[in-house]
Short mmCIF file of C-alpha atoms in Angstrom, two decimals:
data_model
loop_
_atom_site.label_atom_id
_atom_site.label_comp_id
_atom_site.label_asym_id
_atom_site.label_seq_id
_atom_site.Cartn_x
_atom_site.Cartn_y
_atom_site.Cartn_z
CA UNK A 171 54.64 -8.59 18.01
CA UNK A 172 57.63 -6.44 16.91
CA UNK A 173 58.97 -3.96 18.95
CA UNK A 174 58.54 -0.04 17.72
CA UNK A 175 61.61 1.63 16.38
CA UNK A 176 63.92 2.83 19.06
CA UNK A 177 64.89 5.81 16.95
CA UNK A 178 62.49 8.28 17.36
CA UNK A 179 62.71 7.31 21.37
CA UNK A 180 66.90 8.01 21.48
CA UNK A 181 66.28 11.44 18.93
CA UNK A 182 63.26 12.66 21.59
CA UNK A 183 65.96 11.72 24.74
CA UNK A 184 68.76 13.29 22.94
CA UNK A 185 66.40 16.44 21.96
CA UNK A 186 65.50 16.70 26.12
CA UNK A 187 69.58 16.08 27.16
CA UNK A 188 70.30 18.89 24.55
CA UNK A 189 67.74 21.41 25.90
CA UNK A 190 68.39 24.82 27.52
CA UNK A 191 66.18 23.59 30.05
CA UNK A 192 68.39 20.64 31.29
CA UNK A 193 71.66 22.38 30.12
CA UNK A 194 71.16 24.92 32.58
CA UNK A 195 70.43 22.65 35.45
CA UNK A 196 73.28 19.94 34.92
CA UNK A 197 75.54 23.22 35.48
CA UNK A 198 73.82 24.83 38.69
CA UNK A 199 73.38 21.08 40.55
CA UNK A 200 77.29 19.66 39.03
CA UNK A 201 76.12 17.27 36.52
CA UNK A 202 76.80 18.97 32.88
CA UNK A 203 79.80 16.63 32.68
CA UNK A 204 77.44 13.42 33.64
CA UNK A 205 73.95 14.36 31.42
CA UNK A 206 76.53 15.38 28.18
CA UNK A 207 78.52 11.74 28.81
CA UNK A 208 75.15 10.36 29.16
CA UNK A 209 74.20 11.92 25.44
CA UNK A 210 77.19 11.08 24.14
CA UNK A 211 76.55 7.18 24.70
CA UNK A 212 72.99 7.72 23.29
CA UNK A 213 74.83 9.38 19.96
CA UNK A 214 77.17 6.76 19.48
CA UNK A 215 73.78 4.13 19.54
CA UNK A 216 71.83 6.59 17.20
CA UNK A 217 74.45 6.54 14.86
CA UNK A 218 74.07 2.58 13.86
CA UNK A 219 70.04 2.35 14.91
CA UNK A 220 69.02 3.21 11.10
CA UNK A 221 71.34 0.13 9.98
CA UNK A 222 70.34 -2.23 13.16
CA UNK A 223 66.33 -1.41 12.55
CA UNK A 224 66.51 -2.41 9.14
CA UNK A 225 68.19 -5.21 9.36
CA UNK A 226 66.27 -6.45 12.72
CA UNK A 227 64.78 -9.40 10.82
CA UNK A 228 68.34 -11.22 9.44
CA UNK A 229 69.24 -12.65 13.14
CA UNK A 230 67.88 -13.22 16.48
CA UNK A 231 71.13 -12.06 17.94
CA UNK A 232 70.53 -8.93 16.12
CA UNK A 233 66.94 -8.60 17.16
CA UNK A 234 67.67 -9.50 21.13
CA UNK A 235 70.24 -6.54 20.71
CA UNK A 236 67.55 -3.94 19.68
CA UNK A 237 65.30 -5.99 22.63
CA UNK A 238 67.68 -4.85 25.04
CA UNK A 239 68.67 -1.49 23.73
CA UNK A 240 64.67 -1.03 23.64
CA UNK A 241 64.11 -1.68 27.38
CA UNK A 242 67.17 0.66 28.18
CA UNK A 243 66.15 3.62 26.14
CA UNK A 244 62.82 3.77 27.95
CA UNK A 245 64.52 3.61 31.29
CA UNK A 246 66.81 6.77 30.21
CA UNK A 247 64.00 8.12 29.18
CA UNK A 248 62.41 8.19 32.19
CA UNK A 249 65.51 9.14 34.40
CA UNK A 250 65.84 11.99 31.72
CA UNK A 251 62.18 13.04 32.33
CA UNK A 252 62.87 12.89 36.05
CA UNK A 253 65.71 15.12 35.79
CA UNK A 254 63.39 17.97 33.44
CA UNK A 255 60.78 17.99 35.85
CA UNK A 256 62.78 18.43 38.77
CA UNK A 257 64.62 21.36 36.95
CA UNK A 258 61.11 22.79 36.26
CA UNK A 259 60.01 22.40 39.33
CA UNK A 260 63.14 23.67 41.02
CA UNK A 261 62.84 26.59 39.24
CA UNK A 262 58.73 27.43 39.66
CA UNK A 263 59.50 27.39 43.35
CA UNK A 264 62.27 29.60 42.71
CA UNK A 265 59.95 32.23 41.10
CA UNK A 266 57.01 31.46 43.99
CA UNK A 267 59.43 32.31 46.34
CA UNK A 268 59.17 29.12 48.04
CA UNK A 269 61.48 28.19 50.83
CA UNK A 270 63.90 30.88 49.45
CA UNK A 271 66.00 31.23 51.87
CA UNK A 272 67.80 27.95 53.67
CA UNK A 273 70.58 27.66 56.16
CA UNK A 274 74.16 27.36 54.49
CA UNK A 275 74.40 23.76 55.78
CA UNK A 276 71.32 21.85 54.85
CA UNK A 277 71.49 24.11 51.51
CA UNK A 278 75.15 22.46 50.87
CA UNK A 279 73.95 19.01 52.28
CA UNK A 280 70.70 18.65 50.30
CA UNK A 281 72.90 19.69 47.36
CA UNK A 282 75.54 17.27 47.87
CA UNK A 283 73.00 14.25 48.46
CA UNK A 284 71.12 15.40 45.71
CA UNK A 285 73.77 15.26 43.33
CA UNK A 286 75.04 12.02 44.24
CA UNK A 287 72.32 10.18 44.02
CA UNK A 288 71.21 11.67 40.62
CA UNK A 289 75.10 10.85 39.77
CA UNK A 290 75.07 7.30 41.03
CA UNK A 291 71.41 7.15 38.63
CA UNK A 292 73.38 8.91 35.12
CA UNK A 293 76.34 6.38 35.86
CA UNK A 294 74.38 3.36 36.18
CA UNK A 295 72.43 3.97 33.38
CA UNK A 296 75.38 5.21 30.99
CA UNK A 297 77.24 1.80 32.30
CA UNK A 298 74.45 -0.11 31.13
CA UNK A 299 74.38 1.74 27.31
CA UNK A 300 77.83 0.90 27.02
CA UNK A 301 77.33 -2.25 27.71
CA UNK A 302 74.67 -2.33 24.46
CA UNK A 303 76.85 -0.39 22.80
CA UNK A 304 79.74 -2.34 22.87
CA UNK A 305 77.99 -5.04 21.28
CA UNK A 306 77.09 -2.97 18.11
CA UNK A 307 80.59 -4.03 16.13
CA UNK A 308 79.68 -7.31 16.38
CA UNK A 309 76.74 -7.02 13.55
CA UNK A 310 78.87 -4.99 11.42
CA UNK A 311 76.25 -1.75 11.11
CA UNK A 312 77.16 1.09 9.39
CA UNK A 313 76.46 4.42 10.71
CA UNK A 314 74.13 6.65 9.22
CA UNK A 315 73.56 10.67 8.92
CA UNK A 316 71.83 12.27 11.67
CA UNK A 317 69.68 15.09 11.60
CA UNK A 318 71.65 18.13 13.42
CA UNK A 319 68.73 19.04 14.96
CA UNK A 320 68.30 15.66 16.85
CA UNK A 321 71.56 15.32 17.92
CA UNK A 322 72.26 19.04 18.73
CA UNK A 323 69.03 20.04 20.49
CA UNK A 324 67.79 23.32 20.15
CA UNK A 325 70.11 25.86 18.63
CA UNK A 326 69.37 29.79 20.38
CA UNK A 327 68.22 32.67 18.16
CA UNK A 328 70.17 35.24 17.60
CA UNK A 329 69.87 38.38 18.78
CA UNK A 330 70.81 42.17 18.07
CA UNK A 331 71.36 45.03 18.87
CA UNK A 332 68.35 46.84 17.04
CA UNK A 333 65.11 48.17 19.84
CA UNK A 334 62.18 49.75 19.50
CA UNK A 335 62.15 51.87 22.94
CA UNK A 336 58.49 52.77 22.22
CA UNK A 337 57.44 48.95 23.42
CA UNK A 338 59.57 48.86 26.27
CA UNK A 339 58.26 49.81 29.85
CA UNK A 340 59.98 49.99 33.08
CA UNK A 341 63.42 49.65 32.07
CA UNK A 342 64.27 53.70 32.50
CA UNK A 343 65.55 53.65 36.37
CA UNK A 344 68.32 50.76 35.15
CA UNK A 345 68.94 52.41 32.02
CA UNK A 346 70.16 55.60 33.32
CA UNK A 347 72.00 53.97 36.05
CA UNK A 348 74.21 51.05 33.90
CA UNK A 349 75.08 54.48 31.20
CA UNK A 350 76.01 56.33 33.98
CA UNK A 351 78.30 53.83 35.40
CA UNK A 352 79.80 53.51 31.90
CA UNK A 353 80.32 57.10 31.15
CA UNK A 354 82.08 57.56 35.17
CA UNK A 355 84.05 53.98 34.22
CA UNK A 356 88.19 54.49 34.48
CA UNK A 357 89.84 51.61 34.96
CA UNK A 358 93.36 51.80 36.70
CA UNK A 359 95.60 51.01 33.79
CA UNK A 360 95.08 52.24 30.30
CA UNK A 361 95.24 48.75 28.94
CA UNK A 362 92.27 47.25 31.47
CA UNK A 363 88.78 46.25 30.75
CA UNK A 364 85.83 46.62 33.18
CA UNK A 365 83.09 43.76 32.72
CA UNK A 366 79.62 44.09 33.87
CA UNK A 367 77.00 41.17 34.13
CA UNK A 368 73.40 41.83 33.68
CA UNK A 369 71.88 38.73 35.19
CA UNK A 370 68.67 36.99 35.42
CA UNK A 371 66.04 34.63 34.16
CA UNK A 372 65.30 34.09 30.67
CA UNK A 373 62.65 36.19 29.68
CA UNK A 374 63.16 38.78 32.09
CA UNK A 375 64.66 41.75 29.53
CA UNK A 376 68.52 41.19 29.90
CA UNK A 377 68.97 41.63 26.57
CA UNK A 378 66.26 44.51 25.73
CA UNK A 379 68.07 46.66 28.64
CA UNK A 380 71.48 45.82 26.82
CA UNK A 381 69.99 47.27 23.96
CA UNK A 382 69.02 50.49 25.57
CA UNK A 383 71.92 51.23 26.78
CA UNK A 384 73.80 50.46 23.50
CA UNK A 385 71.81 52.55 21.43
CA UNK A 386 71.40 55.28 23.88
CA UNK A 387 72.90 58.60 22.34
CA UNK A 388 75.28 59.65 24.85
CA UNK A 389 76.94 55.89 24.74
CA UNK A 390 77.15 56.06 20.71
CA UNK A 391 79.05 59.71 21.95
CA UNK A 392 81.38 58.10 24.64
CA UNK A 393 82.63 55.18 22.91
CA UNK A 394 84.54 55.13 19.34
CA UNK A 395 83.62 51.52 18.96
CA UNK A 396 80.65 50.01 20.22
CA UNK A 397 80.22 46.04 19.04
CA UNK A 398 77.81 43.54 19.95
CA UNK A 399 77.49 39.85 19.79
CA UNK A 400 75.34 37.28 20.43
CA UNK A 401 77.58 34.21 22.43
CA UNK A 402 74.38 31.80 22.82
CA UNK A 403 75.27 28.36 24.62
CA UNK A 404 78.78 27.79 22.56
CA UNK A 405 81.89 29.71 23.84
CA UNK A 406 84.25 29.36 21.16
CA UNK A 407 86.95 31.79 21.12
CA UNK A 408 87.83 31.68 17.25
CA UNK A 409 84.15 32.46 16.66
CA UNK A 410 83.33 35.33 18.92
CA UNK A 411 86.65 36.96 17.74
CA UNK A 412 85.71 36.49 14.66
CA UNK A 413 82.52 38.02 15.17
CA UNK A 414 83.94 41.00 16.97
CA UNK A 415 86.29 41.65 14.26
CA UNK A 416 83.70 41.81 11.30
CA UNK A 417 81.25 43.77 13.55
CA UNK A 418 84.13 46.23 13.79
CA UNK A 419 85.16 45.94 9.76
CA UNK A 420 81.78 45.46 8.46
CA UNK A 421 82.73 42.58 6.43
CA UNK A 422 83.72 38.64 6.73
CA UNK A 423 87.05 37.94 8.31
CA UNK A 424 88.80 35.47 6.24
CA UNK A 425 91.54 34.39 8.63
CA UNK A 426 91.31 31.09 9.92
CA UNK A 427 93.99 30.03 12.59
CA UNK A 428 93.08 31.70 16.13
CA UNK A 429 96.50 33.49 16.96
CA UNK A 430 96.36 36.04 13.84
CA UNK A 431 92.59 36.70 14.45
CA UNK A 432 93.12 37.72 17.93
CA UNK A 433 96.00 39.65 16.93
CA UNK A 434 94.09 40.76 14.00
CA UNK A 435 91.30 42.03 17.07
CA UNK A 436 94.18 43.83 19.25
CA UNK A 437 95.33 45.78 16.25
CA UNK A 438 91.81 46.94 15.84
CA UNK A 439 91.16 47.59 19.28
CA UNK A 440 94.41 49.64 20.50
CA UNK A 441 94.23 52.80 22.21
CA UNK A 442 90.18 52.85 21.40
CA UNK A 443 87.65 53.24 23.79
CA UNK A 444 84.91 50.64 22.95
CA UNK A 445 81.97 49.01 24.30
CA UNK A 446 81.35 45.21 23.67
CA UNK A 447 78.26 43.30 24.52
CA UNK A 448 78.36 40.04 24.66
CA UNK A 449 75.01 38.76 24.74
CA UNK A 450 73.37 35.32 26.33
CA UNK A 451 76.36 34.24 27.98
CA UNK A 452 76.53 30.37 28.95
CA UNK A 453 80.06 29.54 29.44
CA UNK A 454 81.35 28.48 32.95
CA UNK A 455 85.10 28.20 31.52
CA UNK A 456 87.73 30.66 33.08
CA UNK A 457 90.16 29.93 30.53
CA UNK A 458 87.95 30.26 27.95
CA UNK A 459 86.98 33.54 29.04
CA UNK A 460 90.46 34.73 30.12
CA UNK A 461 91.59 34.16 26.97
CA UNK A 462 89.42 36.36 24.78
CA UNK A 463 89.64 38.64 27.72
CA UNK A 464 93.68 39.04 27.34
CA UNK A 465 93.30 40.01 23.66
CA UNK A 466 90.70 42.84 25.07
CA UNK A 467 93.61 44.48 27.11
CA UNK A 468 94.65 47.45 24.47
CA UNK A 469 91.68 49.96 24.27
CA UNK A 470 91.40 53.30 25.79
CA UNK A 471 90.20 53.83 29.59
CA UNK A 472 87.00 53.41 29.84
CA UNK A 473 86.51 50.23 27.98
CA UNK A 474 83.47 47.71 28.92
CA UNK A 475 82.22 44.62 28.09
CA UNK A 476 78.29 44.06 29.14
CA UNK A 477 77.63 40.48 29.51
CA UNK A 478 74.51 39.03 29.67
CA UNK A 479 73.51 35.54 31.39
CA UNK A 480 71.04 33.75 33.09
CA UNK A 481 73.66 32.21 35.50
CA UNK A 482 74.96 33.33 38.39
CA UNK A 483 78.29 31.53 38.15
CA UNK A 484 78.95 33.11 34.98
CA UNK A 485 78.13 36.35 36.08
CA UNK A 486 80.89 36.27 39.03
CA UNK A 487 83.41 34.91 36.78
CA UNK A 488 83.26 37.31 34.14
CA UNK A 489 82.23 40.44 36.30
CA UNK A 490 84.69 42.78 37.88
CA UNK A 491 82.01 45.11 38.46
CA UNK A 492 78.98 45.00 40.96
CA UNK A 493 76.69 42.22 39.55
CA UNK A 494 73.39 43.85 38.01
CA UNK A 495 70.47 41.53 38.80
CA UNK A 496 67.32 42.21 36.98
CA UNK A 497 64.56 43.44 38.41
CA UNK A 498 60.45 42.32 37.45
CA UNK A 499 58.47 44.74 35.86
CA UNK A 500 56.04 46.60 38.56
CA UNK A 501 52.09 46.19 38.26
CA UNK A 502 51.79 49.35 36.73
CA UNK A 503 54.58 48.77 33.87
CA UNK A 504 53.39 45.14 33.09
CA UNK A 505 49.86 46.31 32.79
CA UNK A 506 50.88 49.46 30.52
CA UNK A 507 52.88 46.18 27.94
CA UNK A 508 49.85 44.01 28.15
CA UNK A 509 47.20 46.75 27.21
CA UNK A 510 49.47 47.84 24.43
CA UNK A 511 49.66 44.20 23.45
CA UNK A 512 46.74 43.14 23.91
CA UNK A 513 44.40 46.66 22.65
CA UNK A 514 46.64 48.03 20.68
CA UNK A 515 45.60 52.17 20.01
CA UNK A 516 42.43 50.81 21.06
CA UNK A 517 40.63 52.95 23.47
CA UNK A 518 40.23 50.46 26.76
CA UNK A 519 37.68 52.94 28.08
CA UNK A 520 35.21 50.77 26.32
CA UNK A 521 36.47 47.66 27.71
CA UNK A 522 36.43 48.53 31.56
CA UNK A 523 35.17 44.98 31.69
CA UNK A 524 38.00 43.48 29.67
CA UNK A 525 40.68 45.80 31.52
CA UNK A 526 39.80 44.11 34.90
CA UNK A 527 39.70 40.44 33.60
CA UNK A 528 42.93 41.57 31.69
CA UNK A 529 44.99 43.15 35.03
CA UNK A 530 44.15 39.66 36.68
CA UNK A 531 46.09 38.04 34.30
CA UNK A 532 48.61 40.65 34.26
CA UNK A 533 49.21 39.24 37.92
CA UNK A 534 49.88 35.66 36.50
CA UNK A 535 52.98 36.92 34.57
CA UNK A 536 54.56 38.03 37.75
CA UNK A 537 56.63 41.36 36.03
CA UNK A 538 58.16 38.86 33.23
CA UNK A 539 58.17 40.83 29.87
CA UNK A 540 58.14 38.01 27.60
CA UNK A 541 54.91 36.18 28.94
CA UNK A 542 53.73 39.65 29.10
CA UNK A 543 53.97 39.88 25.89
CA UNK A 544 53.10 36.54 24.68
CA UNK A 545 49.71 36.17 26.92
CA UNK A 546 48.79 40.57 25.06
CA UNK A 547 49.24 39.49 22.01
CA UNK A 548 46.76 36.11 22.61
CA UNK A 549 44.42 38.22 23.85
CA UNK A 550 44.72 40.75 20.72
CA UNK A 551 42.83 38.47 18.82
CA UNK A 552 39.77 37.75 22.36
CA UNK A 553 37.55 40.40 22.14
CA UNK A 554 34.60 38.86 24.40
CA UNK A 555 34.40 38.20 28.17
CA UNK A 556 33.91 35.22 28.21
CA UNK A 557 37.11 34.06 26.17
CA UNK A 558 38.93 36.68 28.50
CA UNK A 559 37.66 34.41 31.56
CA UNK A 560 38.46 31.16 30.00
CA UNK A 561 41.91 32.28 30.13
CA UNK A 562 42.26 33.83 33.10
CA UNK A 563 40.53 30.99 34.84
CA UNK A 564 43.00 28.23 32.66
CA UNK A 565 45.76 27.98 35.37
CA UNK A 566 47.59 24.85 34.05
CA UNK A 567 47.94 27.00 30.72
CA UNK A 568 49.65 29.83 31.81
CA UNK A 569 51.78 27.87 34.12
CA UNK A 570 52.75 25.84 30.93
CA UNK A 571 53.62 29.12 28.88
CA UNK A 572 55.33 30.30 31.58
CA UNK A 573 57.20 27.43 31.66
CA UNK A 574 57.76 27.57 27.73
CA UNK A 575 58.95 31.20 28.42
CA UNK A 576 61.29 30.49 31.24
CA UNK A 577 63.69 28.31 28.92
CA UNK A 578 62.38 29.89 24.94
CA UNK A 579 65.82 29.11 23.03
#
């Protein structure tokens, strides 16, 4: 019997490597370096497998090739599955608050272990694709087009800097207090910028409380320039100064070669006070940072860039403010976004019924906005009991879109 094409196996391994979910947890447990070398290897095999699969009936050597390669992938494939569900589950014990707090030394020790062993499991595995690999040139395959999206993984939305404050609840208290640390912000020297890191779980409102305070009137008052962009997983310099530049001009930038655009940005920048956000921040890199940073150094006092990020290790980096982590909505605020969700201008009155199933669910969300959101507006279109029960009573789904949540790109 022929073996199934390997393909679709190496694009679904490639698609789980490439995730947010696994991209964030290679750089909190030390192994970004190991699961991208690992992807890499697969991407090199992907690139001949249309050729090799095709051609799997002109040779046996050909055909014990793909054998082998077969047995491999499915062994990466479940090391890589091992990997996502100890992220997820990592995580959901996070959020329970389970075991959160660990002495310094067996938190350091079960880290180190942990990551040595998982190590020891990506090297073995990436030894033995090379090994396959290396054999490819010997049957002459030609490499084939890839679809971006199987190769790349999931690309991030992007976001802006456009709110509608009536849908947003609980986010006043923080509000008031990041504007008026921006408007009481003087940094030493007239050429310094102040950075401050919002921080916290996707899904949690980092971004809608960016966009609160960057639309808020007195900010649009305090600050000649106020620019936003949305960094997403890739920190590249040229880009986001790019980015900044025709946020600031309104139009493309044609300049291509990094050195004129940043000079290009400090000529637009000098002696103005301006706010920057810089949105869904992923990048552990000092010198990238630094570097955009530098070119930042000629505005008024008073400058700021707001950065958000789900990572604490970004945060400190880029922060030379007091790190803002982000707080859950409280019963009554998630309960006031569900019911608007969920009833609309509705009057709940007639739906005491409905309002208690609906507050139990409420619970479920534990103060995250987005499931908030997503679970109201599922229940928009429920209007009896008993389909309010069924999913209130269907744990394993909302621990799945809560899970889908956590890590939406």
């Amino acid at each position: 019997m022929p073996h199934p094409l390997i393909s679709p196996l190496v694009s679904s391994i490639l698609k789980t490597l490439n995730s947010l979910v696994l991209k964030e947890f290679g750089i909190a447990w030390g192994l970004k370096t190991d699961l991208e070398n690992l992807g890499s290897t697969l991407s090199t095999i992907q690139a001949v497998l249309q050729d090799a699969e095709t051609k799997r009936g002109k040779g046996e050597a050909l055909k014990n090739w793909l054998r082998k390669l077969n047995d491999a992938a499915y062994d990466a494939d479940n090391l890589v599955d091992e990997f996502m569900n100890e992220a997820l589950r990592r995580r959901m014990d996070s959020e329970r608050g389970i075991n959160p707090q660990v002495s310094a030394f067996f938190s350091l020790r079960n880290r180190l272990i942990f990551r040595l062993k998982m190590g020891h499991k990506i090297k073995d595995m990436r030894d033995r694709l090379d090994a396959i690999a290396g054999e490819k040139n010997k049957f002459h395959l030609r490499e084939g087009l890839v679809e971006t999206g199987e190769v790349c993984g999931m690309q991030r939305g992007q976001t802006d800097s456009m709110v509608n404050e009536s849908e947003i609840y609980g986010r006043t208290d923080e509000k008031e207090m990041i504007i008026e640390m921006l408007l009481n912000n003087s940094s030493d020297r007239d050429d310094d910028v102040s950075v401050y890191a919002m921080c916290g779980m996707g899904g949690l409102g980092k971004t809608t409380l960016a966009q609160l305070v960057y639309n808020d009137g007195r900010v649009k008052s305090y600050f000649e320039l106020r620019i936003w962009v949305c960094v997403s997983v890739d920190f590249d310099v040229e880009r986001l100064t790019r980015a900044i530049l025709e946020s600031i001009e309104g139009r493309g930038c044609s300049i291509s070669n990094l050195d004129p655009l940043l000079r290009r940005l400090q000529e637009k920048l000098f002696g103005k006070r301006f706010l920057l956000v810089l949105d869904d921040v992923w990048n552990e890199y000092h010198e990238k940072w630094d570097r955009l940073k530098n070119a930042l150094k000629c505005g008024a006092k008073g400058c700021t860039v707001i950065v958000t990020t789900r990572i604490q290790q970004v945060a400190l980096i880029m922060a030379t403010l007091p790190i803002h982590h982000m707080a859950h909505l409280s019963e009554d605020d998630s309960w006031s976004l569900f019911k608007r969700r969920a009833f609309g201008n509705e009057r709940t009155e007639e739906n005491l019924q409905l309002d208690l199933i609906g507050k139990e669910i409420v619970k479920k969300c534990k103060g995250l906005p987005l499931a908030i959101k997503a679970l109201g507006s599922l229940m928009q279109f429920k209007r009896s009991e008993s389909e309010w029960l069924s999913v209130k009573e269907n744990e394993t789904g909302i621990c799945q879109m809560m899970e889908v949540v956590f890590y939406l790109p």
